[in-house]
Amino acid sequence: MIMELLGHEDYLRILLSLRKEGGLRFSQIEKLLGLNPTEVDRALKFLRKGLWVVPHTISAEKGRILVEYRLGKRGAAFLESFKTFTADVQRRKAALGPSEVAQFQSLYR
């Protein structure tokens, strides 16, 4: 599952956003990352299935229930490893090439 996760930029961007924001609703993910509903739905299905993210229900006004997505334990552990990888990519910029490093850094936009 990690290889599939690494192969989808949107999945990584959602995990990174959840780490930064603490928790986001579907529409917030959509707006923050500029994704369409189909892309967000596909990513969240994968991330929930692998327990990378966990949905939490929140009570709202007038009896509405909202779902907020937060990092699961697997997602948090993965991002700790990913942080090490990110730092190493930056250190090896000369060998990897500036365009490859810039593409990698674009995940954090």
CSV table of C-alpha atoms in Angstrom, one decimal:
chain,number,residue,atom,x,y,z
A,1,MET,CA,0.0,0.0,0.0
A,2,ILE,CA,2.9,2.4,0.6
A,3,MET,CA,4.0,2.2,-3.0
A,4,GLU,CA,0.4,3.0,-4.2
A,5,LEU,CA,0.4,5.9,-1.7
A,6,LEU,CA,3.7,7.2,-3.1
A,7,GLY,CA,2.4,7.0,-6.6
A,8,HIS,CA,-0.5,9.4,-6.0
A,9,GLU,CA,0.4,13.0,-5.4
A,10,ASP,CA,-3.1,13.9,-4.3
A,11,TYR,CA,-3.0,11.3,-1.6
A,12,LEU,CA,0.3,12.7,-0.2
A,13,ARG,CA,-1.0,16.2,-0.4
A,14,ILE,CA,-4.1,15.3,1.6
A,15,LEU,CA,-2.0,13.6,4.3
A,16,LEU,CA,0.4,16.6,4.5
A,17,SER,CA,-2.6,19.0,4.7
A,18,LEU,CA,-4.2,17.0,7.5
A,19,ARG,CA,-0.9,17.0,9.4
A,20,LYS,CA,-0.8,20.8,9.1
A,21,GLU,CA,-4.4,21.6,9.7
A,22,GLY,CA,-5.2,18.8,12.3
A,23,GLY,CA,-8.4,17.8,10.6
A,24,LEU,CA,-10.4,18.8,7.5
A,25,ARG,CA,-13.9,18.2,6.1
A,26,PHE,CA,-14.4,17.0,2.5
A,27,SER,CA,-15.2,20.4,1.1
A,28,GLN,CA,-12.2,22.0,2.9
A,29,ILE,CA,-9.9,19.4,1.3
A,30,GLU,CA,-11.4,20.2,-2.0
A,31,LYS,CA,-10.9,23.9,-1.7
A,32,LEU,CA,-7.5,23.9,0.0
A,33,LEU,CA,-5.9,21.6,-2.6
A,34,GLY,CA,-7.9,22.6,-5.7
A,35,LEU,CA,-9.2,19.1,-6.3
A,36,ASN,CA,-12.6,18.1,-7.7
A,37,PRO,CA,-15.0,16.0,-5.7
A,38,THR,CA,-14.2,12.8,-7.6
A,39,GLU,CA,-10.5,13.2,-6.8
A,40,VAL,CA,-11.1,13.8,-3.1
A,41,ASP,CA,-13.5,10.9,-2.9
A,42,ARG,CA,-11.1,8.5,-4.6
A,43,ALA,CA,-8.2,9.6,-2.3
A,44,LEU,CA,-10.2,9.4,0.9
A,45,LYS,CA,-11.5,6.0,0.0
A,46,PHE,CA,-7.9,4.7,-0.4
A,47,LEU,CA,-6.7,6.6,2.7
A,48,ARG,CA,-9.5,5.3,4.9
A,49,LYS,CA,-9.2,1.8,3.7
A,50,GLY,CA,-5.5,1.8,4.7
A,51,LEU,CA,-6.2,3.6,7.9
A,52,TRP,CA,-4.0,6.4,6.8
A,53,VAL,CA,-6.8,8.8,7.8
A,54,VAL,CA,-9.7,8.3,10.2
A,55,PRO,CA,-13.1,10.0,9.8
A,56,HIS,CA,-14.5,11.7,13.0
A,57,THR,CA,-18.1,12.9,13.4
A,58,ILE,CA,-18.7,16.4,14.7
A,59,SER,CA,-22.1,17.6,15.9
A,60,ALA,CA,-23.2,20.8,14.2
A,61,GLU,CA,-26.2,23.1,14.5
A,62,LYS,CA,-29.7,21.8,13.9
A,63,GLY,CA,-28.8,18.2,14.4
A,64,ARG,CA,-26.5,18.0,11.4
A,65,ILE,CA,-23.5,15.7,11.7
A,66,LEU,CA,-20.3,16.6,9.9
A,67,VAL,CA,-17.4,14.4,9.1
A,68,GLU,CA,-13.9,15.6,9.6
A,69,TYR,CA,-10.9,13.6,8.4
A,70,ARG,CA,-7.8,13.3,10.6
A,71,LEU,CA,-4.5,11.5,10.4
A,72,GLY,CA,-4.6,7.9,11.6
A,73,LYS,CA,-1.7,6.3,13.4
A,74,ARG,CA,-0.4,4.8,10.1
A,75,GLY,CA,-0.6,8.2,8.4
A,76,ALA,CA,1.3,10.0,11.2
A,77,ALA,CA,4.0,7.2,11.2
A,78,PHE,CA,4.3,7.4,7.4
A,79,LEU,CA,4.7,11.2,7.5
A,80,GLU,CA,7.5,10.9,10.1
A,81,SER,CA,9.4,8.7,7.7
A,82,PHE,CA,8.5,11.0,4.8
A,83,LYS,CA,9.9,13.9,6.7
A,84,THR,CA,13.3,12.2,6.8
A,85,PHE,CA,13.1,11.4,3.1
A,86,THR,CA,12.1,15.0,2.3
A,87,ALA,CA,15.2,16.3,4.2
A,88,ASP,CA,17.4,13.9,2.3
A,89,VAL,CA,16.1,14.9,-1.1
A,90,GLN,CA,17.0,18.6,-0.3
A,91,ARG,CA,20.5,17.6,0.8
A,92,ARG,CA,21.0,15.7,-2.4
A,93,LYS,CA,19.8,18.5,-4.7
A,94,ALA,CA,23.0,18.6,-6.7
A,95,ALA,CA,22.9,14.9,-7.6
A,96,LEU,CA,19.1,14.8,-8.1
A,97,GLY,CA,18.7,18.0,-10.1
A,98,PRO,CA,16.9,21.2,-9.2
A,99,SER,CA,13.8,20.4,-11.3
A,100,GLU,CA,13.2,17.0,-9.5
A,101,VAL,CA,13.6,18.6,-6.1
A,102,ALA,CA,11.3,21.4,-7.1
A,103,GLN,CA,8.7,18.9,-8.2
A,104,PHE,CA,9.0,17.1,-4.9
A,105,GLN,CA,8.7,20.3,-3.0
A,106,SER,CA,5.5,21.2,-4.8
A,107,LEU,CA,3.7,18.6,-2.7
A,108,TYR,CA,4.0,21.2,0.2
A,109,ARG,CA,2.2,24.0,-1.6
